[in-house]
CSV table of C-alpha atoms and ligand atoms in Angstrom, one decimal:
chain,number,residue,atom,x,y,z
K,1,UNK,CA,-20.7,2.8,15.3
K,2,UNK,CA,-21.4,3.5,11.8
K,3,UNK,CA,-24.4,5.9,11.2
K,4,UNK,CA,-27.4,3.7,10.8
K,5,UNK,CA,-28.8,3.7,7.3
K,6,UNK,CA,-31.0,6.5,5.6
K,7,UNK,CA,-29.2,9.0,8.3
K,8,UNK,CA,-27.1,11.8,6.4
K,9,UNK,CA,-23.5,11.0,6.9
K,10,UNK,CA,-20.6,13.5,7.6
K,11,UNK,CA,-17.6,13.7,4.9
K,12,UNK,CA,-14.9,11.0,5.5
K,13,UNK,CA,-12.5,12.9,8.1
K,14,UNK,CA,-9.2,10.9,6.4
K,15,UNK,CA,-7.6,9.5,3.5
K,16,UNK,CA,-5.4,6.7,4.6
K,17,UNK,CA,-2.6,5.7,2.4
K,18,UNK,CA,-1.1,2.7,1.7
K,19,UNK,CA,2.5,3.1,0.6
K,20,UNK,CA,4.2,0.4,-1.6
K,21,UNK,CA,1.9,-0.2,-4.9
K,22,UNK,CA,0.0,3.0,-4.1
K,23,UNK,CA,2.0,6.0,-3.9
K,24,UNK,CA,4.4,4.4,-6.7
K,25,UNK,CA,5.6,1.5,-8.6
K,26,UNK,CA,7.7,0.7,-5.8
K,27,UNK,CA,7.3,-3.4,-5.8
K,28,UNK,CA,8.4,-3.9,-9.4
K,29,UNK,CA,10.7,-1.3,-10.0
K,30,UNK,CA,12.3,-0.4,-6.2
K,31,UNK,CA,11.8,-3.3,-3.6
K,32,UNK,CA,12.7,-6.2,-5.9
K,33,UNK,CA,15.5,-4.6,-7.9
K,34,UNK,CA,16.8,-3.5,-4.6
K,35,UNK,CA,16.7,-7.2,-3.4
K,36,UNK,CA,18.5,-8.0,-7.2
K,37,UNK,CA,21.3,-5.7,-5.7
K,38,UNK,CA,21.3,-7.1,-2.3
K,39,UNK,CA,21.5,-10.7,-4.0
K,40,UNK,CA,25.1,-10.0,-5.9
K,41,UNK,CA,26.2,-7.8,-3.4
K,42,UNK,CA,26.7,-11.1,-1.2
K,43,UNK,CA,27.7,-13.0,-4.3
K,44,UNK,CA,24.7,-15.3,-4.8
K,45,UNK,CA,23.5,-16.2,-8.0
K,46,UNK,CA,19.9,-15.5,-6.9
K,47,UNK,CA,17.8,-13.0,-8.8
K,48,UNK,CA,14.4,-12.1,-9.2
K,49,UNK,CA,12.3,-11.6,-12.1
K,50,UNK,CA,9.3,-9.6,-12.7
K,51,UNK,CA,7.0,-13.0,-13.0
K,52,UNK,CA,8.7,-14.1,-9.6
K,53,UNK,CA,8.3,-11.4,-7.6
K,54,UNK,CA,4.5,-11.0,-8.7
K,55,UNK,CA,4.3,-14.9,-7.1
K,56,UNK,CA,6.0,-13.5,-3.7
K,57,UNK,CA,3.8,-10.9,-3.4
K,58,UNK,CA,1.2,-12.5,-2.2
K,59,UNK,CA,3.4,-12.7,1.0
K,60,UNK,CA,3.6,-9.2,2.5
K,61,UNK,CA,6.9,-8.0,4.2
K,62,UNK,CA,10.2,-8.1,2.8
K,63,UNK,CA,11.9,-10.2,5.4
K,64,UNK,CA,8.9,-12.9,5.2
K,65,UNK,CA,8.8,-13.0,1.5
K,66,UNK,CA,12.9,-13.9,1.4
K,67,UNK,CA,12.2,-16.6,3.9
K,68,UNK,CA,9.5,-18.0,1.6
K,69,UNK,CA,11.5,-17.8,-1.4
K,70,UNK,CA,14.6,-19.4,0.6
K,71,UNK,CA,12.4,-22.3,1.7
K,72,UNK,CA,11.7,-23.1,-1.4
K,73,UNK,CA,15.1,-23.5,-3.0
K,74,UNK,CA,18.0,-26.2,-2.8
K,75,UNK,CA,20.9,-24.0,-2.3
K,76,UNK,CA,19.7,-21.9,0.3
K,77,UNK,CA,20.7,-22.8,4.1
K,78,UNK,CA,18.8,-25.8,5.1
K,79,UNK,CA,18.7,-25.3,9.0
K,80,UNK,CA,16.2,-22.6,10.1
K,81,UNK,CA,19.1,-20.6,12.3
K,82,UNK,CA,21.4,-19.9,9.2
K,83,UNK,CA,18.3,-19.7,6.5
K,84,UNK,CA,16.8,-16.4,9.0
K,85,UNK,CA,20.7,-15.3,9.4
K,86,UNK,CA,20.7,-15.0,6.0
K,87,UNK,CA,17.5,-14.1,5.3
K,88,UNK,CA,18.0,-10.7,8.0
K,89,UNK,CA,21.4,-9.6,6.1
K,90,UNK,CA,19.6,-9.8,2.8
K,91,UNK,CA,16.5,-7.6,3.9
K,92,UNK,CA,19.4,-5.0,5.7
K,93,UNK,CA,20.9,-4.8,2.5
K,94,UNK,CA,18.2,-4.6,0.4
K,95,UNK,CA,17.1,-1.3,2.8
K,96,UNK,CA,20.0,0.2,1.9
K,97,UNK,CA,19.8,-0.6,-1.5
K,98,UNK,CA,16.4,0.7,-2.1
K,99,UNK,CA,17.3,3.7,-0.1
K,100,UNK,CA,19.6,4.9,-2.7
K,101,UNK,CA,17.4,3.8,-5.5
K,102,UNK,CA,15.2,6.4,-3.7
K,103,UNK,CA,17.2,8.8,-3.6
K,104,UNK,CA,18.3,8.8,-7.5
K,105,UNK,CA,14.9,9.5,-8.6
K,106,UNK,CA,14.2,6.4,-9.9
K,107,UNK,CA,10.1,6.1,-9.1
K,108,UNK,CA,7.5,8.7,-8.9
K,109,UNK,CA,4.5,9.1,-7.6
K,110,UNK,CA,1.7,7.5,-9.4
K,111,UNK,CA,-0.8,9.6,-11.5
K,112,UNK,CA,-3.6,12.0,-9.2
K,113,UNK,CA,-1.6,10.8,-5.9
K,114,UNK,CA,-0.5,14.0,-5.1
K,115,UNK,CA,-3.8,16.1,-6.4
K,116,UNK,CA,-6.0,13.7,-4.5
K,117,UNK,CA,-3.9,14.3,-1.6
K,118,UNK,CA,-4.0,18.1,-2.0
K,119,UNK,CA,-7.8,18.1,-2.8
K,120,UNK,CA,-8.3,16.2,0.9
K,121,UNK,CA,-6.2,18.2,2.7
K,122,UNK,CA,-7.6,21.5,1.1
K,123,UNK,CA,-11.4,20.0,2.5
K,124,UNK,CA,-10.1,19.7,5.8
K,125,UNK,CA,-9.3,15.7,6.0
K,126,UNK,CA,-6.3,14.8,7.4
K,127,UNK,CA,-4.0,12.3,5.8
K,128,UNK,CA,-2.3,9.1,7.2
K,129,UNK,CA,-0.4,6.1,5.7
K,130,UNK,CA,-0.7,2.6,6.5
K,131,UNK,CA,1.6,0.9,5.2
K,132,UNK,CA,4.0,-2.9,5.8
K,133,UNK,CA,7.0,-1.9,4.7
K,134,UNK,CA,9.4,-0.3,7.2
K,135,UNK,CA,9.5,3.5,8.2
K,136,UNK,CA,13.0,4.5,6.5
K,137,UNK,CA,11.7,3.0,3.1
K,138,UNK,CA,8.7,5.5,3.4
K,139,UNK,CA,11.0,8.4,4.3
K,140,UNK,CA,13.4,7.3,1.6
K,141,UNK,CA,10.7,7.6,-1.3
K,142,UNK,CA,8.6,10.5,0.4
K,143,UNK,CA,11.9,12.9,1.0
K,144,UNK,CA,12.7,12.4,-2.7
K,145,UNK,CA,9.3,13.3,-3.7
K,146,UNK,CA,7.2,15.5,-1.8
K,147,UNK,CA,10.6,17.2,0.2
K,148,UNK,CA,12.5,16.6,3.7
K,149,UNK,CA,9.1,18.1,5.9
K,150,UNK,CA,6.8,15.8,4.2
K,151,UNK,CA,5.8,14.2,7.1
K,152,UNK,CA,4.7,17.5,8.0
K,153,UNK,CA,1.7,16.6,6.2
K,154,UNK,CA,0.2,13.3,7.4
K,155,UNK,CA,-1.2,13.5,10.5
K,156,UNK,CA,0.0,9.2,11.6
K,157,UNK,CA,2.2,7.7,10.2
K,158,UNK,CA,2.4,3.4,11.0
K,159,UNK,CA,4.8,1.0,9.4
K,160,UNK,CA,5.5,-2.1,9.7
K,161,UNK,CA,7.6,-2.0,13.4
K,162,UNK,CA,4.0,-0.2,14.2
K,163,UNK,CA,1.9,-3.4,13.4
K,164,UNK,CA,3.9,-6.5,12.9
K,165,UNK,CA,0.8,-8.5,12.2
K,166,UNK,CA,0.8,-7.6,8.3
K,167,UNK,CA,-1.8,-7.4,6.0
K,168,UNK,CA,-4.2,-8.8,5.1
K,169,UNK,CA,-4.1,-8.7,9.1
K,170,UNK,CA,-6.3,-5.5,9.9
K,171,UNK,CA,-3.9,-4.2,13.1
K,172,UNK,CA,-2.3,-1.5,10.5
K,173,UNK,CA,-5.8,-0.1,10.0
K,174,UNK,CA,-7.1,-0.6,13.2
K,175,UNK,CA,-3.8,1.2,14.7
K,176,UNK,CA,-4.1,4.2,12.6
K,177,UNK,CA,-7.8,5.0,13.2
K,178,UNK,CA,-6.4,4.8,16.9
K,179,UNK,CA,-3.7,7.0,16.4
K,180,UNK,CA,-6.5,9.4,14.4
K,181,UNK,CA,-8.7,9.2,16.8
K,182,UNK,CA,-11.9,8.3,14.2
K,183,UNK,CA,-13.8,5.0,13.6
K,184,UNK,CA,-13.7,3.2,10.7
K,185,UNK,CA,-17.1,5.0,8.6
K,186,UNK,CA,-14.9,8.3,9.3
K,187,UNK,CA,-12.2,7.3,6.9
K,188,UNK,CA,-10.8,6.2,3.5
K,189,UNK,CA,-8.0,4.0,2.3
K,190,UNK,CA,-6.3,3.7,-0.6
K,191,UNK,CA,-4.7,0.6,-1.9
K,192,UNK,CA,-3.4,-1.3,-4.7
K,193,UNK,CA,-3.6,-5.0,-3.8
K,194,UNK,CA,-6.0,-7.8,-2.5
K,195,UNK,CA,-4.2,-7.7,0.8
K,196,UNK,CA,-4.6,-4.5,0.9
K,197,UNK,CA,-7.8,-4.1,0.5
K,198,UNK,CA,-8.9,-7.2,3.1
K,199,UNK,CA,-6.7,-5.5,5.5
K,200,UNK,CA,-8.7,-2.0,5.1
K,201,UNK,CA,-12.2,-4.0,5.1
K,202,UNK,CA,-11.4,-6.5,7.8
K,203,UNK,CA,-10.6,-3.0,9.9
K,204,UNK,CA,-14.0,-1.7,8.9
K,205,UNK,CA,-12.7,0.8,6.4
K,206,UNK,CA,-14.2,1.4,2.6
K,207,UNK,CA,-11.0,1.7,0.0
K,208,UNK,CA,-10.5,3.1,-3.1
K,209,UNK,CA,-8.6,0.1,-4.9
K,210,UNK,CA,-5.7,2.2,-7.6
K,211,UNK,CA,-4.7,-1.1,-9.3
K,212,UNK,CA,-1.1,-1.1,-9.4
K,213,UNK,CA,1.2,-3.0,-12.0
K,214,UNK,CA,1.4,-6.5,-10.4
K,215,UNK,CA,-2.4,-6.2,-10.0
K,216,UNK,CA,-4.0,-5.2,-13.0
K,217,UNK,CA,-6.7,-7.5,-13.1
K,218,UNK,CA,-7.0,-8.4,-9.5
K,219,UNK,CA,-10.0,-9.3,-7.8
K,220,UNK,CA,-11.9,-6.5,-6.4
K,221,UNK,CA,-14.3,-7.8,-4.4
K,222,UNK,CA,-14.5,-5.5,-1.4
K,223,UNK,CA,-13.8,-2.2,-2.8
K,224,UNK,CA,-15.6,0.4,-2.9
K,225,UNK,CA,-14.3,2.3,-5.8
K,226,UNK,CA,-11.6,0.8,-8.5
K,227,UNK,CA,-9.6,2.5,-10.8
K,228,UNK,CA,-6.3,1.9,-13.1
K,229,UNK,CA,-5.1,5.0,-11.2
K,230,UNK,CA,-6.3,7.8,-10.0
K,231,UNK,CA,-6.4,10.2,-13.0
K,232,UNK,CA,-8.2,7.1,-14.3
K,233,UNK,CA,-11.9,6.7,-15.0
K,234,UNK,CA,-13.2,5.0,-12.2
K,235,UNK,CA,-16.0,3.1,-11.1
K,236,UNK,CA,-17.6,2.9,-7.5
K,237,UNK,CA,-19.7,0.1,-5.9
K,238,UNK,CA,-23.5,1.1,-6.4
K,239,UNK,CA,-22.9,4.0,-8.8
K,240,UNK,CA,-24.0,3.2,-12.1
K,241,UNK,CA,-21.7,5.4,-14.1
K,242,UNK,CA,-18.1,5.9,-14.2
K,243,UNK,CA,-16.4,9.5,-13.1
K,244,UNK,CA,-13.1,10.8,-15.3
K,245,UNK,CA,-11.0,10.4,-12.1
K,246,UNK,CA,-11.1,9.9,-8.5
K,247,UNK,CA,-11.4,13.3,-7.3
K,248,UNK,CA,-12.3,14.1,-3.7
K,249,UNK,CA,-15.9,15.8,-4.0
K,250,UNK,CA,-17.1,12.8,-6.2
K,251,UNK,CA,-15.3,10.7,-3.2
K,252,UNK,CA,-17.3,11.9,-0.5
K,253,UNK,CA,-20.6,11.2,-2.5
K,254,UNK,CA,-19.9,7.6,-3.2
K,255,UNK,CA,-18.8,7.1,0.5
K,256,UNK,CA,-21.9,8.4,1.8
K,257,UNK,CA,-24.0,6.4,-0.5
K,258,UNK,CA,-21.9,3.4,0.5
K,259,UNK,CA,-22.5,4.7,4.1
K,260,UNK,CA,-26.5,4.9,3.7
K,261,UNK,CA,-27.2,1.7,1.5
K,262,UNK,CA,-24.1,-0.9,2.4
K,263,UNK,CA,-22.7,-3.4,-0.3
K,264,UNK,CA,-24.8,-4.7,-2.5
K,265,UNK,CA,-23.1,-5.0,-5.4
K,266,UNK,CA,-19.4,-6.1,-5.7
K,267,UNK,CA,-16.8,-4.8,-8.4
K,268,UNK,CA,-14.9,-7.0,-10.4
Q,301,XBP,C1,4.2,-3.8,0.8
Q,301,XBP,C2,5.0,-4.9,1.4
Q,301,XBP,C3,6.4,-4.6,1.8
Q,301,XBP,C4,7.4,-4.2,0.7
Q,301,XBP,C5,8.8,-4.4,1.1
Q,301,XBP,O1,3.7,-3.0,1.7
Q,301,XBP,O2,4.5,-6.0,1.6
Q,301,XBP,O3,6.9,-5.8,2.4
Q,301,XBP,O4,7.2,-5.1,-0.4
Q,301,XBP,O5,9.1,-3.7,2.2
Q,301,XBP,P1,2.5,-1.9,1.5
Q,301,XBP,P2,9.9,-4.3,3.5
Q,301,XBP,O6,1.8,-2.2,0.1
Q,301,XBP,O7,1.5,-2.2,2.6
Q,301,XBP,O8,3.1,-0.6,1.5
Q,301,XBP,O9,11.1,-5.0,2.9
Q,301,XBP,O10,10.2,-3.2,4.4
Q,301,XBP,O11,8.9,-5.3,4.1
Q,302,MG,MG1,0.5,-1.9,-1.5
């Protein structure tokens, strides 16, 4: 239960990450250029633009996204058995694909991720990541850039074969306060999309929305703080001015105002 209002409130005890979006540009410059690859590696003409892939996005997971694209064209399979055939061998290769992308250094981390990570840990919160895509695309872009042990470091870890109900489906969220051990007023997420953030609310959990490059100007209702990323000025729900950055002391105060006066205001 959350505490009830006017009561002091204890520092979040987590910082839950999303992954793709979040920790790096991963969408526009990893997942769909390894779908690019995985598209002439089996000799289709099939290729997705920047503009296109911002339309799929609003379908999370990369095997359900293919199948929505594939739907929607004339020279994909017609019949559902070949179409998901297809569809699985695509997302396989696309893994792969991305994996080595990963591994060449081709995305880092976004602005503050790490600091804001450090500054958490250094406070005593553990760290998690929630996150749809699947477990060896985390490890691929984690081992690059924060080292082999990094999962040393985040205290659970839940993927997509952890929750197969995506988001904006809460079970990600819900699963990882589990796995923590906290309820939902104990924790923070971090997101960079819409569906992210109804997936972190709809599981009870305020989020700091780091608007990442597909959603720039994205809705965000629901948020608790918003930023362009987190070296970014930021504002927070309730709070009338802006801080230079979203840095973990400044954190804690707006979650605890949040946690003794609940939404009244919404960020746009
Ligand atoms: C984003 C997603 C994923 C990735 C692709 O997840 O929706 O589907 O785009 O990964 P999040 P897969 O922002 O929650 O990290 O191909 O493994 O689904
Ligand atoms: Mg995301």
């Amino acid at each position: 239960m959350a505490p009830s209002h006017g009561a002091p409130a204890a520092p979040p005890r987590a910082l839950i990450w999303d992954v793709d979006g979040t920790l790096a540009e991963t969408e526009r410059d990893g997942h769909r250029m390894a779908f690019n690859d995985a598209f002439a590696a089996m000799g289709l003409p099939w290729r997705w633009s920047v503009a296109r892939y911002g339309e799929l996005l609003g379908t999370s997971g990369g095997l359900e996204r293919l199948l929505r694209d594939l739907a929607e064209r004339d020279d994909a399979p017609r019949t559902l058995g070949p179409r998901l055939a297809l569809a699985r061998e695509l997302h396989r290769r696309k893994n792969a694909a991305y994996a080595h992308r990963m591994a060449a250094d081709a995305i880092t981390l976004r602005p503050g991720v790490q600091r804001l990570m450090q500054e958490a840990r250094d406070a005593g919160a553990l760290l998690a990541i929630a996150t749809t895509t699947g477990r060896a695309n985390v490890d691929a872009l984690l081992t690059r850039q924060l080292g082999a042990s990094w999962s040393d470091g985040f205290a659970a870890l839940l993927c997509a074969a952890d929750a197969p109900l995506k988001k904006p489906h809460p079970q990600v969220y819900t699963l990882a306060l589990q796995r923590l051990a906290l309820r939902a007023h104990e924790a923070i997420a971090v997101e960079d999309s819409p569906n992210g953030v109804a997936s972190a609310r709809a599981a009870g959990i305020e989020v700091v929305l780091t608007r990442s490059a597909y959603f720039e100007s994205c809705d965000a209702a629901g948020a608790l703080v918003v930023c362009n990323h987190l070296d970014a000025p930021a504002v927070a729900r309730g709070v009338p001015r802006a801080a230079p950055r979203v840095q973990w002391p400044w954190l804690c105060d707006v979650h605890r105002r949040a946690l003794r006066a609940p939404a009244t205001a919404t960020l746009q």
